[in-house]
PDB file of C-alpha atoms in Angstrom:
ATOM      1  CA  UNK K 246     -14.075  23.583   8.247  1.00 82.00           C
ATOM      2  CA  UNK K 247     -14.975  21.887   4.892  1.00 89.00           C
ATOM      3  CA  UNK K 248     -18.595  21.144   3.347  1.00 95.00           C
ATOM      4  CA  UNK K 249     -20.479  18.866   1.114  1.00 97.00           C
ATOM      5  CA  UNK K 250     -23.525  19.785  -0.162  1.00 98.00           C
ATOM      6  CA  UNK K 251     -26.543  17.685  -2.184  1.00 98.00           C
ATOM      7  CA  UNK K 252     -29.770  19.594  -2.130  1.00 96.00           C
ATOM      8  CA  UNK K 253     -31.121  17.237  -4.254  1.00 97.00           C
ATOM      9  CA  UNK K 254     -32.945  14.881  -1.701  1.00 97.00           C
ATOM     10  CA  UNK K 255     -34.287  13.183  -4.102  1.00 97.00           C
ATOM     11  CA  UNK K 256     -34.990  12.309  -7.226  1.00 98.00           C
ATOM     12  CA  UNK K 257     -37.056   9.694 -10.500  1.00 98.00           C
ATOM     13  CA  UNK K 258     -37.088   8.878 -13.101  1.00 97.00           C
ATOM     14  CA  UNK K 259     -38.703   6.433 -15.167  1.00 97.00           C
ATOM     15  CA  UNK K 260     -35.183   3.940 -17.270  1.00 97.00           C
ATOM     16  CA  UNK K 261     -33.186   4.784 -20.010  1.00 97.00           C
ATOM     17  CA  UNK K 262     -33.851   8.758 -18.644  1.00 97.00           C
ATOM     18  CA  UNK K 263     -30.486  10.108 -18.143  1.00 97.00           C
ATOM     19  CA  UNK K 264     -29.875  12.087 -14.340  1.00 98.00           C
ATOM     20  CA  UNK K 265     -27.328  14.345 -13.026  1.00 98.00           C
ATOM     21  CA  UNK K 266     -26.428  14.312  -9.303  1.00 98.00           C
ATOM     22  CA  UNK K 267     -25.445  16.684  -8.097  1.00 98.00           C
ATOM     23  CA  UNK K 268     -22.750  17.407  -5.598  1.00 98.00           C
ATOM     24  CA  UNK K 269     -20.992  20.769  -4.681  1.00 98.00           C
ATOM     25  CA  UNK K 270     -18.434  21.528  -2.003  1.00 98.00           C
ATOM     26  CA  UNK K 271     -16.273  23.966   0.164  1.00 96.00           C
ATOM     27  CA  UNK K 272     -13.189  24.208   1.326  1.00 95.00           C
ATOM     28  CA  UNK K 273      -9.952  26.723   2.030  1.00 93.00           C
ATOM     29  CA  UNK K 274      -7.826  23.578   1.358  1.00 92.00           C
ATOM     30  CA  UNK K 275      -5.334  23.063  -2.290  1.00 92.00           C
ATOM     31  CA  UNK K 276      -5.582  19.313  -1.849  1.00 92.00           C
ATOM     32  CA  UNK K 277      -8.596  17.683  -1.778  1.00 94.00           C
ATOM     33  CA  UNK K 278     -10.153  14.592  -2.414  1.00 94.00           C
ATOM     34  CA  UNK K 279     -13.681  13.556  -3.886  1.00 95.00           C
ATOM     35  CA  UNK K 280     -15.686  11.187  -4.002  1.00 95.00           C
ATOM     36  CA  UNK K 281     -18.914   8.937  -4.396  1.00 97.00           C
ATOM     37  CA  UNK K 282     -19.967   6.010  -3.105  1.00 97.00           C
ATOM     38  CA  UNK K 283     -23.116   4.167  -3.567  1.00 97.00           C
ATOM     39  CA  UNK K 284     -25.556   2.572  -1.276  1.00 97.00           C
ATOM     40  CA  UNK K 285     -28.118   0.324  -3.009  1.00 96.00           C
ATOM     41  CA  UNK K 286     -31.039  -0.707  -0.855  1.00 95.00           C
ATOM     42  CA  UNK K 287     -28.673  -4.147   0.731  1.00 94.00           C
ATOM     43  CA  UNK K 288     -27.334  -0.839   2.690  1.00 94.00           C
ATOM     44  CA  UNK K 289     -23.403  -1.631   1.454  1.00 95.00           C
ATOM     45  CA  UNK K 290     -21.289   1.338   0.718  1.00 96.00           C
ATOM     46  CA  UNK K 291     -19.684   1.261  -1.839  1.00 95.00           C
ATOM     47  CA  UNK K 292     -16.532   2.916  -4.105  1.00 95.00           C
ATOM     48  CA  UNK K 293     -17.363   4.755  -7.072  1.00 95.00           C
ATOM     49  CA  UNK K 294     -14.735   7.311  -7.471  1.00 93.00           C
ATOM     50  CA  UNK K 295     -11.823   9.262  -6.362  1.00 92.00           C
ATOM     51  CA  UNK K 296     -10.600  12.586  -7.618  1.00 92.00           C
ATOM     52  CA  UNK K 297      -8.228  15.092  -6.688  1.00 91.00           C
ATOM     53  CA  UNK K 298      -8.439  18.741  -6.368  1.00 92.00           C
ATOM     54  CA  UNK K 299      -5.223  18.505  -9.348  1.00 90.00           C
ATOM     55  CA  UNK K 300      -7.190  16.640 -11.773  1.00 86.00           C
ATOM     56  CA  UNK K 301      -9.611  18.052 -13.519  1.00 83.00           C
ATOM     57  CA  UNK K 302     -10.309  15.185 -15.477  1.00 82.00           C
ATOM     58  CA  UNK K 303     -13.718  14.841 -16.681  1.00 85.00           C
ATOM     59  CA  UNK K 304     -13.981  10.363 -16.235  1.00 85.00           C
ATOM     60  CA  UNK K 305     -16.622   7.755 -17.713  1.00 87.00           C
ATOM     61  CA  UNK K 306     -17.339   4.614 -17.446  1.00 88.00           C
ATOM     62  CA  UNK K 307     -19.971   2.741 -19.187  1.00 93.00           C
ATOM     63  CA  UNK K 308     -23.062   4.709 -17.700  1.00 95.00           C
ATOM     64  CA  UNK K 309     -20.994   6.613 -14.798  1.00 95.00           C
ATOM     65  CA  UNK K 310     -19.924   9.588 -16.130  1.00 94.00           C
ATOM     66  CA  UNK K 311     -18.262  12.403 -12.989  1.00 94.00           C
ATOM     67  CA  UNK K 312     -18.164  16.278 -14.024  1.00 95.00           C
ATOM     68  CA  UNK K 313     -14.851  17.798 -11.855  1.00 95.00           C
ATOM     69  CA  UNK K 314     -15.291  21.530 -11.870  1.00 94.00           C
ATOM     70  CA  UNK K 315     -13.589  23.745 -10.662  1.00 93.00           C
ATOM     71  CA  UNK K 316     -14.750  27.305 -11.057  1.00 93.00           C
ATOM     72  CA  UNK K 317     -18.248  26.498  -9.170  1.00 95.00           C
ATOM     73  CA  UNK K 318     -16.443  23.366  -6.510  1.00 96.00           C
ATOM     74  CA  UNK K 319     -18.797  20.997  -8.073  1.00 96.00           C
ATOM     75  CA  UNK K 320     -17.813  17.375  -8.862  1.00 96.00           C
ATOM     76  CA  UNK K 321     -21.226  16.545 -10.342  1.00 97.00           C
ATOM     77  CA  UNK K 322     -23.182  12.842 -11.637  1.00 96.00           C
ATOM     78  CA  UNK K 323     -24.333  11.658 -14.772  1.00 96.00           C
ATOM     79  CA  UNK K 324     -26.179   7.953 -15.426  1.00 97.00           C
ATOM     80  CA  UNK K 325     -27.245   7.585 -18.941  1.00 96.00           C
ATOM     81  CA  UNK K 326     -29.307   5.488 -19.547  1.00 97.00           C
ATOM     82  CA  UNK K 327     -30.516   5.103 -16.112  1.00 97.00           C
ATOM     83  CA  UNK K 328     -31.735   1.855 -14.725  1.00 97.00           C
ATOM     84  CA  UNK K 329     -33.798   0.280 -12.767  1.00 97.00           C
ATOM     85  CA  UNK K 330     -30.166  -1.149 -10.026  1.00 96.00           C
ATOM     86  CA  UNK K 331     -28.855   2.059 -10.310  1.00 97.00           C
ATOM     87  CA  UNK K 332     -31.941   2.719  -7.811  1.00 98.00           C
ATOM     88  CA  UNK K 333     -30.386   3.679  -4.545  1.00 98.00           C
ATOM     89  CA  UNK K 334     -28.885   6.379  -2.297  1.00 98.00           C
ATOM     90  CA  UNK K 335     -25.640   8.468  -3.810  1.00 98.00           C
ATOM     91  CA  UNK K 336     -23.130  10.123  -2.018  1.00 98.00           C
ATOM     92  CA  UNK K 337     -20.577  12.393  -3.266  1.00 98.00           C
ATOM     93  CA  UNK K 338     -17.824  12.860   0.117  1.00 97.00           C
ATOM     94  CA  UNK K 339     -14.582  15.105   0.395  1.00 96.00           C
ATOM     95  CA  UNK K 340     -10.857  15.034   2.253  1.00 93.00           C
ATOM     96  CA  UNK K 341      -8.942  17.472   2.781  1.00 91.00           C
ATOM     97  CA  UNK K 342      -4.950  17.805   2.772  1.00 84.00           C
ATOM     98  CA  UNK K 343      -3.287  14.700   1.632  1.00 75.00           C
ATOM     99  CA  UNK K 344      -2.267  14.087   6.072  1.00 77.00           C
ATOM    100  CA  UNK K 345      -4.644  11.864   8.502  1.00 77.00           C
ATOM    101  CA  UNK K 346      -8.193  13.545   7.441  1.00 78.00           C
ATOM    102  CA  UNK K 347     -11.020  11.249   7.669  1.00 81.00           C
ATOM    103  CA  UNK K 348     -13.594  12.044   4.956  1.00 89.00           C
ATOM    104  CA  UNK K 349     -17.517  14.357   5.044  1.00 94.00           C
ATOM    105  CA  UNK K 350     -20.538  13.237   3.536  1.00 96.00           C
ATOM    106  CA  UNK K 351     -22.479  15.108   2.253  1.00 97.00           C
ATOM    107  CA  UNK K 352     -26.093  14.051   3.357  1.00 97.00           C
ATOM    108  CA  UNK K 353     -27.157  12.442   0.014  1.00 97.00           C
ATOM    109  CA  UNK K 354     -29.490  11.992  -2.907  1.00 98.00           C
ATOM    110  CA  UNK K 355     -31.722   9.158  -3.366  1.00 98.00           C
ATOM    111  CA  UNK K 356     -32.034   7.933  -6.798  1.00 98.00           C
ATOM    112  CA  UNK K 357     -35.786   6.366  -7.462  1.00 98.00           C
ATOM    113  CA  UNK K 358     -35.231   4.924 -11.585  1.00 98.00           C
ATOM    114  CA  UNK K 359     -39.084   2.795 -11.951  1.00 97.00           C
ATOM    115  CA  UNK K 360     -39.490   0.165 -14.981  1.00 95.00           C
TER     116      UNK K 360
ATOM    117  CA  UNK N  84     -12.505 -12.115  -1.016  1.00 65.00           C
ATOM    118  CA  UNK N  85     -14.334 -10.419   1.525  1.00 71.00           C
ATOM    119  CA  UNK N  86     -12.104  -6.980   1.430  1.00 92.00           C
ATOM    120  CA  UNK N  87     -14.056  -4.824   4.880  1.00 97.00           C
ATOM    121  CA  UNK N  88     -15.977  -7.283   7.400  1.00 96.00           C
ATOM    122  CA  UNK N  89     -17.871  -6.352  10.320  1.00 96.00           C
ATOM    123  CA  UNK N  90     -20.379  -8.912  13.470  1.00 96.00           C
ATOM    124  CA  UNK N  91     -22.923  -8.473  14.103  1.00 97.00           C
ATOM    125  CA  UNK N  92     -25.077  -7.886  11.233  1.00 96.00           C
ATOM    126  CA  UNK N  93     -27.353  -6.803  13.562  1.00 97.00           C
ATOM    127  CA  UNK N  94     -27.584  -5.915  17.179  1.00 97.00           C
ATOM    128  CA  UNK N  95     -31.457  -5.937  19.390  1.00 97.00           C
ATOM    129  CA  UNK N  96     -30.028  -5.212  23.037  1.00 97.00           C
ATOM    130  CA  UNK N  97     -31.829  -3.542  25.887  1.00 97.00           C
ATOM    131  CA  UNK N  98     -31.316  -0.389  26.902  1.00 97.00           C
ATOM    132  CA  UNK N  99     -27.952   0.240  29.425  1.00 97.00           C
ATOM    133  CA  UNK N 100     -26.492  -2.341  28.358  1.00 97.00           C
ATOM    134  CA  UNK N 101     -23.001  -3.652  27.258  1.00 97.00           C
ATOM    135  CA  UNK N 102     -22.002  -4.030  23.213  1.00 97.00           C
ATOM    136  CA  UNK N 103     -19.656  -5.675  21.305  1.00 97.00           C
ATOM    137  CA  UNK N 104     -19.112  -4.806  17.196  1.00 98.00           C
ATOM    138  CA  UNK N 105     -15.303  -6.013  15.524  1.00 98.00           C
ATOM    139  CA  UNK N 106     -14.116  -5.051  11.970  1.00 97.00           C
ATOM    140  CA  UNK N 107     -11.395  -6.905  10.042  1.00 97.00           C
ATOM    141  CA  UNK N 108      -9.437  -6.131   6.257  1.00 97.00           C
ATOM    142  CA  UNK N 109      -7.526  -7.657   4.340  1.00 96.00           C
ATOM    143  CA  UNK N 110      -6.387  -5.006   1.845  1.00 95.00           C
ATOM    144  CA  UNK N 111      -2.899  -4.462   3.860  1.00 94.00           C
ATOM    145  CA  UNK N 112      -4.356  -1.309   4.298  1.00 94.00           C
ATOM    146  CA  UNK N 113      -2.412   1.184   7.795  1.00 91.00           C
ATOM    147  CA  UNK N 114      -5.411   3.206   8.352  1.00 93.00           C
ATOM    148  CA  UNK N 115      -8.834   2.181   9.822  1.00 95.00           C
ATOM    149  CA  UNK N 116     -12.339   4.456  10.525  1.00 95.00           C
ATOM    150  CA  UNK N 117     -15.923   4.165  12.296  1.00 96.00           C
ATOM    151  CA  UNK N 118     -18.979   6.021  11.237  1.00 96.00           C
ATOM    152  CA  UNK N 119     -22.189   6.128  12.338  1.00 96.00           C
ATOM    153  CA  UNK N 120     -25.243   6.707   9.466  1.00 97.00           C
ATOM    154  CA  UNK N 121     -28.271   7.944  11.557  1.00 95.00           C
ATOM    155  CA  UNK N 122     -31.134   6.828  10.601  1.00 93.00           C
ATOM    156  CA  UNK N 123     -32.120   9.687   7.767  1.00 93.00           C
ATOM    157  CA  UNK N 124     -29.023   8.260   5.911  1.00 94.00           C
ATOM    158  CA  UNK N 125     -26.665  11.018   7.328  1.00 94.00           C
ATOM    159  CA  UNK N 126     -23.388   9.170   7.449  1.00 95.00           C
ATOM    160  CA  UNK N 127     -20.380  11.217  10.014  1.00 93.00           C
ATOM    161  CA  UNK N 128     -17.146   9.932  11.446  1.00 93.00           C
ATOM    162  CA  UNK N 129     -16.633   9.222  14.804  1.00 94.00           C
ATOM    163  CA  UNK N 130     -12.660   7.095  15.718  1.00 93.00           C
ATOM    164  CA  UNK N 131     -10.078   6.912  12.641  1.00 93.00           C
ATOM    165  CA  UNK N 132      -6.859   4.430  13.430  1.00 92.00           C
ATOM    166  CA  UNK N 133      -3.962   4.441  11.887  1.00 90.00           C
ATOM    167  CA  UNK N 134      -1.615   1.493  12.927  1.00 86.00           C
ATOM    168  CA  UNK N 135      -2.952   1.151  15.948  1.00 84.00           C
ATOM    169  CA  UNK N 136      -2.894   4.395  16.736  1.00 88.00           C
ATOM    170  CA  UNK N 137      -5.830   7.200  17.776  1.00 89.00           C
ATOM    171  CA  UNK N 138      -5.480   9.544  15.288  1.00 87.00           C
ATOM    172  CA  UNK N 139      -9.045  10.999  14.827  1.00 84.00           C
ATOM    173  CA  UNK N 140     -11.752  10.891  18.049  1.00 84.00           C
ATOM    174  CA  UNK N 141     -14.981  14.140  17.382  1.00 84.00           C
ATOM    175  CA  UNK N 142     -17.062  14.451  20.264  1.00 79.00           C
ATOM    176  CA  UNK N 143     -17.775  10.714  20.643  1.00 89.00           C
ATOM    177  CA  UNK N 144     -19.785  10.247  23.652  1.00 91.00           C
ATOM    178  CA  UNK N 145     -16.727   8.223  26.271  1.00 91.00           C
ATOM    179  CA  UNK N 146     -19.042   5.097  26.563  1.00 95.00           C
ATOM    180  CA  UNK N 147     -17.694   4.141  23.045  1.00 95.00           C
ATOM    181  CA  UNK N 148     -14.605   3.290  23.766  1.00 94.00           C
ATOM    182  CA  UNK N 149     -13.240   1.789  19.839  1.00 94.00           C
ATOM    183  CA  UNK N 150      -9.713  -0.643  20.521  1.00 93.00           C
ATOM    184  CA  UNK N 151      -6.739  -1.779  17.763  1.00 93.00           C
ATOM    185  CA  UNK N 152      -5.079  -5.040  18.564  1.00 92.00           C
ATOM    186  CA  UNK N 153      -3.473  -4.405  15.938  1.00 92.00           C
ATOM    187  CA  UNK N 154      -3.738  -2.807  11.522  1.00 90.00           C
ATOM    188  CA  UNK N 155      -5.765  -5.232  10.476  1.00 95.00           C
ATOM    189  CA  UNK N 156      -8.845  -4.933  13.332  1.00 96.00           C
ATOM    190  CA  UNK N 157     -10.840  -2.280  14.463  1.00 96.00           C
ATOM    191  CA  UNK N 158     -13.432  -3.041  17.542  1.00 96.00           C
ATOM    192  CA  UNK N 159     -15.850  -0.771  18.879  1.00 97.00           C
ATOM    193  CA  UNK N 160     -17.373  -1.227  22.989  1.00 97.00           C
ATOM    194  CA  UNK N 161     -19.701   0.447  23.895  1.00 97.00           C
ATOM    195  CA  UNK N 162     -20.817   0.616  27.340  1.00 96.00           C
ATOM    196  CA  UNK N 163     -24.343   1.833  28.542  1.00 97.00           C
ATOM    197  CA  UNK N 164     -25.885   1.849  25.724  1.00 97.00           C
ATOM    198  CA  UNK N 165     -29.121   4.988  25.652  1.00 96.00           C
ATOM    199  CA  UNK N 166     -31.247   4.802  22.440  1.00 96.00           C
ATOM    200  CA  UNK N 167     -29.453   7.339  20.881  1.00 94.00           C
ATOM    201  CA  UNK N 168     -27.432   4.281  19.572  1.00 96.00           C
ATOM    202  CA  UNK N 169     -29.876   2.659  17.320  1.00 97.00           C
ATOM    203  CA  UNK N 170     -27.695   3.525  14.239  1.00 97.00           C
ATOM    204  CA  UNK N 171     -25.836   1.276  12.013  1.00 98.00           C
ATOM    205  CA  UNK N 172     -22.591   1.383  12.418  1.00 98.00           C
ATOM    206  CA  UNK N 173     -20.106   1.393   9.551  1.00 97.00           C
ATOM    207  CA  UNK N 174     -15.910   0.719  10.082  1.00 97.00           C
ATOM    208  CA  UNK N 175     -13.604   1.197   6.433  1.00 96.00           C
ATOM    209  CA  UNK N 176     -10.479   1.367   5.823  1.00 95.00           C
ATOM    210  CA  UNK N 177      -7.708   2.350   3.478  1.00 93.00           C
ATOM    211  CA  UNK N 178      -4.169   3.281   2.587  1.00 90.00           C
ATOM    212  CA  UNK N 179      -4.232   7.419   2.681  1.00 82.00           C
ATOM    213  CA  UNK N 180      -4.807   9.240   0.410  1.00 80.00           C
ATOM    214  CA  UNK N 181      -6.586   6.722  -1.286  1.00 86.00           C
ATOM    215  CA  UNK N 182     -10.588   6.170  -1.169  1.00 89.00           C
ATOM    216  CA  UNK N 183     -12.297   4.361   1.611  1.00 93.00           C
ATOM    217  CA  UNK N 184     -13.896   1.074   1.520  1.00 95.00           C
ATOM    218  CA  UNK N 185     -16.221   0.244   3.808  1.00 96.00           C
ATOM    219  CA  UNK N 186     -18.124  -3.037   5.797  1.00 96.00           C
ATOM    220  CA  UNK N 187     -21.810  -4.204   5.190  1.00 96.00           C
ATOM    221  CA  UNK N 188     -22.492  -1.963   8.267  1.00 97.00           C
ATOM    222  CA  UNK N 189     -23.735  -3.402  11.720  1.00 98.00           C
ATOM    223  CA  UNK N 190     -27.876  -2.492  12.687  1.00 97.00           C
ATOM    224  CA  UNK N 191     -27.956  -1.398  16.078  1.00 97.00           C
ATOM    225  CA  UNK N 192     -31.727  -1.775  17.253  1.00 97.00           C
ATOM    226  CA  UNK N 193     -32.144  -0.661  21.654  1.00 97.00           C
ATOM    227  CA  UNK N 194     -35.080  -1.374  23.341  1.00 96.00           C
TER     228      UNK N 194
END
């Protein structure tokens, strides 16, 4: 069975600080996909990134960056120069295999960015 | 253009009632899902449909019955509502193995 652990329940930072959200996953499948979603206070779930198990290349998108390390089964998310609008719950999720399967979500990390 | 839409956004009802939530996606995806998010924000899959066919049913009480009239729609009907059914229900769609895109959620409150 697969599992996603987000050990940080809540993180509070001051604007412009950098912050890293941790995600550790467990699966025995060699083919899998990792995702990050953002849930702002308004409640919707916004897709941020997808990574497959064969692509360990790190990704940067503006102030967001993701570090995928198979050796430690981690897929961490860093926000550089955080802003108040980054305040949200962030979910890491895992989907295994290339056929029909669903997302297994972590419990989420609530990020509070204060001015 | 709304990609995944759900109606209603809020639903308040009494215990024992029957209610439905509708979901539509205009992304051309062939797979749709229902998730439940509890009060602690935990997200759990309930059902998954591929081309109108049920492919995943995750130990959900049979008071919950999904229906997919076509691959763009996946509705959720709940019979005999209980207090524990209060949650936010999210519909999602995807073209496997790509990302799932979620609707805005339906907040169900059972009194």
